[in-house]
Amino acid sequence: MAVRAMNTCVIFRSASTPPPLIISRQCCCLRQLTASSRHRNRSNSHSFLRCAPYPLSHVTVRSYSVHNLVEMVMEELASIRKRGGRVRATSKLELASTGELLEDKLKKGTLQKGLLLEFKKDSERLLLAVALKPDGKKNWMVSDQNGITTSIKPQQVTFIVPGTENFEPTEISEFVQKAHDNLDPALLEFAWNELLEKNKSVTVQELAEMIFGSAEPLETYCAHLLLSRDDVYFAVLESKGPSSVYGPRTANQVEELLRRKLATEAAEKEFKELIQLLRSAKQMPPQDKRPRLSWKTEEKTWRKIQSLEAFAIDSCKNDDQTKTAGMILKAMGLAKTSSAAVNLLIDIGYFPVHVNLDLLKLNLPTDHRDEILLAAESLLSASTDLDEADRIDLTHLKVYAIDVDEADELDDALSATRLQDGRIKIWIHVADPTSLVQPGSIIDKDARRRGTSVFLPTATYPMFPERLAMEGMSLKQGKLCNAVTVSVVLRSDGSIAEYVVENSIIKPTYMLTYESATELLHLNLEEEIELKILSEAAALRLRWRREQGAIDTATLEMRIKVTNPDHPEPSIKLYVENQADAAMRLVSEMMILCGEVIATFGSHNNIPLPYRGQPQSNIDTSAFAHLPEGPVRSSAIVRIMRAAEMDFRNPIRHGVMGLPGYVQFTSPIRRYMDLAAHYQVKAFLSGDSPPFSAGELEGIASTVNMTTRVVRRLSSSSLRYWVVEYLRRQPKGRRYRALVLRFIKDREAAILLTEIGVHASSWVSTGVQIGDEVDVQVEEAHPRDDVLSLKEVEAV
């Protein structure tokens, strides 16, 4: 620890009479020395001038080092204390006993009127005040430096300024200003250097005498302020109010404390710069705000932004992150809440206005790691088909792939013909990702971890790397594509007469949306007879399943596609689809048929598969016959359905579908359990043992299903957000037709907005019944808070 060097000083002493131990303020005092000591490179010598009670002709000049001066001062003070004497600073101030006396008076409840004291106003504020009069047995009424009269408790008093028995409250402000003008922390370093060398302790009055040359009230209070604010040089050895004893810390302690102090000051400066940066960014217009990635360029800033983000999404990893976020919000004048953090991050441009908080909270993977992308590129470049020799050529068939218009992953297609005996034969072609990906490979493990592709209104996050899924696995119009084809011959009643499962190669003829497929069906074109046959087969299957106890749960389904979601006003496109529509019925029936065939195939060949079932033996559909068919009846039935079950050794009945067994098989690019079923079936077709036992499949399904449930909740909340945002943007006063599904409580009804396809609730008037339609308007729509308030209005 560097010790500040002091050379010589000059003291004027009377030649005839030993003066009292005083270093006058009016002369060039130690304040000059300490002010100069901050510029030690400019001068190495300083002077102490001491006023003499006699003319200068009667004084002699002696030269002392500062070291000798301090030693002399401390020796004289010690000598006086030993003799029981008192050190006088002025004719009216007694230093040695005043502080103790006033402290004793305070404790006894006899604090005198006119005393100047320092008290703790609250946890962060210390104020000066003048004692006015007792308030009860212990408390005192005081008038503080702000002119406010208040009652304080004895434990609030932190210091009594000696020599202030008749202080006037009007003088406090000037006293405070003078005290702060005279504060110089460098004085403490000087005193510490000298006292440490002599291993001396010091009281407040002695320190005032030492560094100011006086122990009058102002100087004593200044010394008190320096010591009370010091957290480096001195430690309290004995606490006695004004007579408390302070000892110098060791050089090593001071060095460590200074290091910490500098680090704290640097951190405070860094924090202030961050707050200024945030305020500046907040005030910028949207187009000028910093891009999200720019906040990562400075590591220290990035760590604090990360803490704020973690706090915003309720995922702080430790107390430090919570503390940092709280400090930022407080400095910005905001409440310490996650919503305030979200709004701040939006205001500075770090979050887009419509940030998906659920996606951030769930921490689902949205990108693929570089090693996965490299492995995918390697598979695409190799283009090796392990099943090439076993594939049946079905390129002569007309193949229809029907999906939503924005579908990226096309993994199923259909063909049909009418046999000579009048029966219908159907081919269900399913994309074959297992021709590229093998179980246990790095890409397979990553797909298993993801469990499913994530479809949100704003984006799709595929289970497989995008290029691999789109170019290597998906079915493409006019291109040769590997597939696993399930061919089925139906009896006239819609039941399965015969089936075959085999590897195939196909060439899709049409890529149709549901809307265009429905239009073709209505046109009834002779050249598209195959599509008509598929529709006829779907009708047969639906009738057969209903005879087996299937429950029709078709309803309105809503989809939303959002473009440029990071823009404050992104484009929202809403689709409402009726699941009872001809094309949707056609596709769903063929997918169900495929699932039944695979379950039957697995059962006959003892293949462990993820068999799905849904027991519904307790549902009496006749109990709902009084309800209108469609969404009202479907809604009522769905509410009492039992959860689906799985078995991995044998098929179990799927009561809702009216099937003896069912396996999801038609979406292996999108769902991992479909892919697992492909692995099992493909192994059997090639004569190999299945890669997974029933127990292993159960373990895989347990993990995948947990992820799938999380993704389902995310998709639901995201869809809900954008529906509410869509409604928020609609013209005020717009009317919506709503179908009453059921009553929740009193006249509060669960409704379905038939134009939007969204479920909500609203109070309806007396006389409205289940199944009735009413008109409603939006009263409030706040997507961030998931608030959608509707009210019934009179029909026009």
Short mmCIF file of N, CA, C and O in Angstrom, two decimals, residues 95-166:
data_model
loop_
_atom_site.label_atom_id
_atom_site.label_comp_id
_atom_site.label_asym_id
_atom_site.label_seq_id
_atom_site.Cartn_x
_atom_site.Cartn_y
_atom_site.Cartn_z
N LEU A 95 -14.41 19.13 25.09
CA LEU A 95 -14.47 18.00 24.19
C LEU A 95 -14.57 16.66 24.88
O LEU A 95 -15.27 15.77 24.45
N ALA A 96 -13.83 16.48 25.93
CA ALA A 96 -13.68 15.14 26.49
C ALA A 96 -14.97 14.60 27.07
O ALA A 96 -15.20 13.40 27.05
N SER A 97 -15.83 15.48 27.57
CA SER A 97 -17.00 14.96 28.27
C SER A 97 -18.33 15.32 27.65
O SER A 97 -19.34 14.71 27.95
N THR A 98 -18.34 16.31 26.75
CA THR A 98 -19.62 16.79 26.22
C THR A 98 -20.40 15.70 25.52
O THR A 98 -21.59 15.52 25.75
N GLY A 99 -19.73 14.95 24.65
CA GLY A 99 -20.41 13.92 23.89
C GLY A 99 -21.02 12.87 24.78
O GLY A 99 -22.17 12.47 24.62
N GLU A 100 -20.23 12.40 25.77
CA GLU A 100 -20.74 11.37 26.66
C GLU A 100 -21.91 11.90 27.48
O GLU A 100 -22.89 11.21 27.72
N LEU A 101 -21.79 13.16 27.92
CA LEU A 101 -22.85 13.76 28.72
C LEU A 101 -24.15 13.83 27.94
O LEU A 101 -25.21 13.45 28.43
N LEU A 102 -24.07 14.31 26.67
CA LEU A 102 -25.28 14.45 25.87
C LEU A 102 -25.88 13.09 25.54
O LEU A 102 -27.09 12.92 25.50
N GLU A 103 -25.01 12.12 25.32
CA GLU A 103 -25.51 10.78 25.04
C GLU A 103 -26.25 10.22 26.24
O GLU A 103 -27.31 9.61 26.13
N ASP A 104 -25.67 10.46 27.43
CA ASP A 104 -26.33 10.00 28.65
C ASP A 104 -27.67 10.69 28.83
O ASP A 104 -28.67 10.08 29.21
N LYS A 105 -27.68 12.00 28.52
CA LYS A 105 -28.93 12.74 28.65
C LYS A 105 -29.99 12.17 27.71
O LYS A 105 -31.16 12.06 28.04
N LEU A 106 -29.57 11.85 26.51
CA LEU A 106 -30.51 11.31 25.53
C LEU A 106 -31.10 10.00 26.02
O LEU A 106 -32.29 9.75 25.94
N LYS A 107 -30.22 9.13 26.55
CA LYS A 107 -30.68 7.83 27.03
C LYS A 107 -31.65 7.98 28.21
O LYS A 107 -32.56 7.20 28.39
N LYS A 108 -31.43 9.02 29.01
CA LYS A 108 -32.27 9.23 30.19
C LYS A 108 -33.53 10.02 29.88
O LYS A 108 -34.33 10.30 30.75
N GLY A 109 -33.64 10.43 28.60
CA GLY A 109 -34.83 11.17 28.22
C GLY A 109 -34.76 12.63 28.59
O GLY A 109 -35.79 13.30 28.69
N THR A 110 -33.57 13.17 28.90
CA THR A 110 -33.42 14.57 29.29
C THR A 110 -32.66 15.34 28.25
O THR A 110 -31.85 16.22 28.56
N LEU A 111 -32.84 14.99 26.98
CA LEU A 111 -32.18 15.71 25.89
C LEU A 111 -32.59 17.18 25.94
O LEU A 111 -33.76 17.50 26.10
N GLN A 112 -31.60 18.06 25.83
CA GLN A 112 -31.87 19.48 26.02
C GLN A 112 -32.35 20.16 24.75
O GLN A 112 -31.94 19.81 23.66
N LYS A 113 -33.17 21.12 24.92
CA LYS A 113 -33.64 21.94 23.82
C LYS A 113 -32.46 22.70 23.21
O LYS A 113 -31.58 23.19 23.92
N GLY A 114 -32.44 22.77 21.89
CA GLY A 114 -31.41 23.54 21.19
C GLY A 114 -30.21 22.74 20.73
O GLY A 114 -29.35 23.28 20.03
N LEU A 115 -30.12 21.47 21.10
CA LEU A 115 -29.00 20.64 20.65
C LEU A 115 -29.16 20.29 19.17
O LEU A 115 -30.25 19.96 18.71
N LEU A 116 -28.05 20.34 18.45
CA LEU A 116 -28.03 19.93 17.03
C LEU A 116 -27.65 18.46 16.96
O LEU A 116 -26.62 18.05 17.51
N LEU A 117 -28.49 17.67 16.29
CA LEU A 117 -28.25 16.23 16.24
C LEU A 117 -28.49 15.70 14.83
O LEU A 117 -29.18 16.32 14.01
N GLU A 118 -27.93 14.55 14.57
CA GLU A 118 -28.13 13.85 13.31
C GLU A 118 -29.00 12.63 13.60
O GLU A 118 -28.75 11.90 14.57
N PHE A 119 -30.03 12.42 12.78
CA PHE A 119 -30.89 11.26 13.02
C PHE A 119 -31.21 10.56 11.70
O PHE A 119 -31.09 11.14 10.61
N LYS A 120 -31.60 9.32 11.82
CA LYS A 120 -31.92 8.49 10.65
C LYS A 120 -33.40 8.68 10.34
O LYS A 120 -34.28 8.22 11.06
N LYS A 121 -33.65 9.35 9.18
CA LYS A 121 -35.03 9.59 8.75
C LYS A 121 -35.66 8.29 8.25
O LYS A 121 -36.79 7.97 8.57
N ASP A 122 -34.91 7.55 7.43
CA ASP A 122 -35.34 6.24 6.94
C ASP A 122 -34.09 5.46 6.61
O ASP A 122 -32.98 5.85 6.98
N SER A 123 -34.26 4.35 5.91
CA SER A 123 -33.11 3.47 5.66
C SER A 123 -32.04 4.11 4.79
O SER A 123 -30.90 3.66 4.77
N GLU A 124 -32.39 5.19 4.06
CA GLU A 124 -31.44 5.78 3.13
C GLU A 124 -31.08 7.23 3.46
O GLU A 124 -30.15 7.77 2.87
N ARG A 125 -31.79 7.88 4.39
CA ARG A 125 -31.57 9.31 4.62
C ARG A 125 -31.18 9.61 6.05
O ARG A 125 -31.78 9.10 7.00
N LEU A 126 -30.13 10.44 6.19
CA LEU A 126 -29.73 11.01 7.47
C LEU A 126 -29.94 12.51 7.40
O LEU A 126 -29.56 13.16 6.42
N LEU A 127 -30.55 13.07 8.43
CA LEU A 127 -30.84 14.50 8.44
C LEU A 127 -30.31 15.13 9.72
O LEU A 127 -30.18 14.47 10.77
N LEU A 128 -30.02 16.45 9.67
CA LEU A 128 -29.69 17.21 10.87
C LEU A 128 -30.97 17.86 11.38
O LEU A 128 -31.83 18.27 10.59
N ALA A 129 -31.05 17.99 12.71
CA ALA A 129 -32.24 18.61 13.31
C ALA A 129 -31.86 19.22 14.64
O ALA A 129 -30.83 18.88 15.25
N VAL A 130 -32.69 20.12 15.10
CA VAL A 130 -32.51 20.75 16.41
C VAL A 130 -33.60 20.23 17.35
O VAL A 130 -34.78 20.17 16.98
N ALA A 131 -33.18 19.82 18.54
CA ALA A 131 -34.14 19.31 19.52
C ALA A 131 -35.03 20.45 20.00
O ALA A 131 -34.55 21.54 20.34
N LEU A 132 -36.35 20.22 20.01
CA LEU A 132 -37.30 21.26 20.41
C LEU A 132 -37.86 21.00 21.81
O LEU A 132 -37.77 21.84 22.69
N LYS A 133 -38.44 19.80 22.02
CA LYS A 133 -39.04 19.50 23.32
C LYS A 133 -39.31 18.00 23.39
O LYS A 133 -39.39 17.32 22.37
N PRO A 134 -39.42 17.46 24.61
CA PRO A 134 -39.73 16.03 24.75
C PRO A 134 -41.09 15.70 24.16
O PRO A 134 -41.99 16.54 24.14
N ASP A 135 -41.23 14.46 23.71
CA ASP A 135 -42.50 13.97 23.19
C ASP A 135 -42.78 12.63 23.87
O ASP A 135 -42.38 11.58 23.39
N GLY A 136 -43.43 12.72 25.01
CA GLY A 136 -43.64 11.51 25.80
C GLY A 136 -42.44 11.25 26.70
O GLY A 136 -41.63 12.13 27.01
N LYS A 137 -42.26 9.99 27.10
CA LYS A 137 -41.19 9.64 28.02
C LYS A 137 -39.82 9.57 27.37
O LYS A 137 -38.81 9.90 27.98
N LYS A 138 -39.75 9.12 26.11
CA LYS A 138 -38.46 8.89 25.47
C LYS A 138 -38.25 9.72 24.20
O LYS A 138 -37.13 10.12 23.91
N ASN A 139 -39.29 9.94 23.45
CA ASN A 139 -39.15 10.60 22.16
C ASN A 139 -38.96 12.11 22.31
O ASN A 139 -39.22 12.70 23.36
N TRP A 140 -38.48 12.69 21.20
CA TRP A 140 -38.28 14.15 21.16
C TRP A 140 -38.85 14.70 19.86
O TRP A 140 -38.75 14.09 18.81
N MET A 141 -39.43 15.91 20.00
CA MET A 141 -39.82 16.66 18.81
C MET A 141 -38.60 17.41 18.31
O MET A 141 -37.91 18.07 19.10
N VAL A 142 -38.34 17.32 17.01
CA VAL A 142 -37.18 18.01 16.44
C VAL A 142 -37.62 18.74 15.17
O VAL A 142 -38.61 18.38 14.53
N SER A 143 -36.86 19.75 14.80
CA SER A 143 -37.08 20.48 13.55
C SER A 143 -35.88 20.20 12.65
O SER A 143 -34.74 20.56 12.99
N ASP A 144 -36.12 19.56 11.50
CA ASP A 144 -34.99 19.13 10.68
C ASP A 144 -34.57 20.18 9.67
O ASP A 144 -35.14 21.28 9.61
N GLN A 145 -33.57 19.83 8.88
CA GLN A 145 -32.96 20.79 7.95
C GLN A 145 -33.91 21.20 6.83
O GLN A 145 -33.65 22.18 6.14
N ASN A 146 -35.01 20.46 6.67
CA ASN A 146 -35.99 20.82 5.66
C ASN A 146 -37.14 21.64 6.24
O ASN A 146 -38.13 21.90 5.57
N GLY A 147 -37.00 21.99 7.55
CA GLY A 147 -38.03 22.79 8.19
C GLY A 147 -39.22 21.98 8.64
O GLY A 147 -40.27 22.55 8.97
N ILE A 148 -39.09 20.67 8.68
CA ILE A 148 -40.19 19.79 9.07
C ILE A 148 -40.03 19.38 10.52
O ILE A 148 -38.95 18.96 10.95
N THR A 149 -41.10 19.51 11.28
CA THR A 149 -41.10 19.11 12.69
C THR A 149 -41.63 17.69 12.79
O THR A 149 -42.69 17.37 12.24
N THR A 150 -40.88 16.87 13.51
CA THR A 150 -41.29 15.47 13.62
C THR A 150 -40.84 14.91 14.95
O THR A 150 -40.01 15.50 15.65
N SER A 151 -41.40 13.77 15.32
CA SER A 151 -41.03 13.09 16.56
C SER A 151 -40.08 11.95 16.23
O SER A 151 -40.34 11.18 15.30
N ILE A 152 -38.97 11.86 17.00
CA ILE A 152 -38.00 10.79 16.75
C ILE A 152 -37.77 9.99 18.01
O ILE A 152 -37.96 10.48 19.13
N LYS A 153 -37.34 8.76 17.81
CA LYS A 153 -37.00 7.87 18.92
C LYS A 153 -35.50 7.98 19.23
O LYS A 153 -34.72 8.34 18.34
N PRO A 154 -35.09 7.66 20.43
CA PRO A 154 -33.65 7.74 20.77
C PRO A 154 -32.77 6.92 19.84
O PRO A 154 -31.68 7.34 19.47
N GLN A 155 -33.27 5.74 19.39
CA GLN A 155 -32.45 4.88 18.55
C GLN A 155 -32.25 5.42 17.14
O GLN A 155 -31.43 4.93 16.38
N GLN A 156 -33.03 6.47 16.81
CA GLN A 156 -32.84 7.09 15.49
C GLN A 156 -31.66 8.05 15.47
O GLN A 156 -31.14 8.39 14.41
N VAL A 157 -31.24 8.53 16.66
CA VAL A 157 -30.15 9.50 16.73
C VAL A 157 -28.82 8.82 16.45
O VAL A 157 -28.47 7.81 17.07
N THR A 158 -28.10 9.36 15.49
CA THR A 158 -26.81 8.78 15.11
C THR A 158 -25.62 9.62 15.56
O THR A 158 -24.51 9.13 15.63
N PHE A 159 -25.84 10.89 15.89
CA PHE A 159 -24.73 11.75 16.32
C PHE A 159 -25.30 13.04 16.93
O PHE A 159 -26.30 13.56 16.44
N ILE A 160 -24.66 13.49 18.01
CA ILE A 160 -25.00 14.78 18.61
C ILE A 160 -23.79 15.68 18.44
O ILE A 160 -22.68 15.34 18.86
N VAL A 161 -23.98 16.81 17.80
CA VAL A 161 -22.85 17.71 17.51
C VAL A 161 -22.48 18.44 18.79
O VAL A 161 -23.30 19.20 19.34
N PRO A 162 -21.26 18.25 19.27
CA PRO A 162 -20.85 18.92 20.52
C PRO A 162 -20.84 20.44 20.36
O PRO A 162 -20.57 20.98 19.28
N GLY A 163 -21.14 21.15 21.46
CA GLY A 163 -21.04 22.60 21.48
C GLY A 163 -22.18 23.31 20.81
O GLY A 163 -22.03 24.46 20.38
N THR A 164 -23.36 22.66 20.71
CA THR A 164 -24.48 23.28 20.00
C THR A 164 -25.73 23.37 20.88
O THR A 164 -26.83 23.10 20.43
N GLU A 165 -25.53 23.79 22.15
CA GLU A 165 -26.65 23.80 23.09
C GLU A 165 -27.77 24.76 22.71
O GLU A 165 -28.93 24.57 23.09
N ASN A 166 -27.47 25.80 21.98
CA ASN A 166 -28.48 26.81 21.65
C ASN A 166 -28.57 27.03 20.15
O ASN A 166 -28.68 28.17 19.68
#
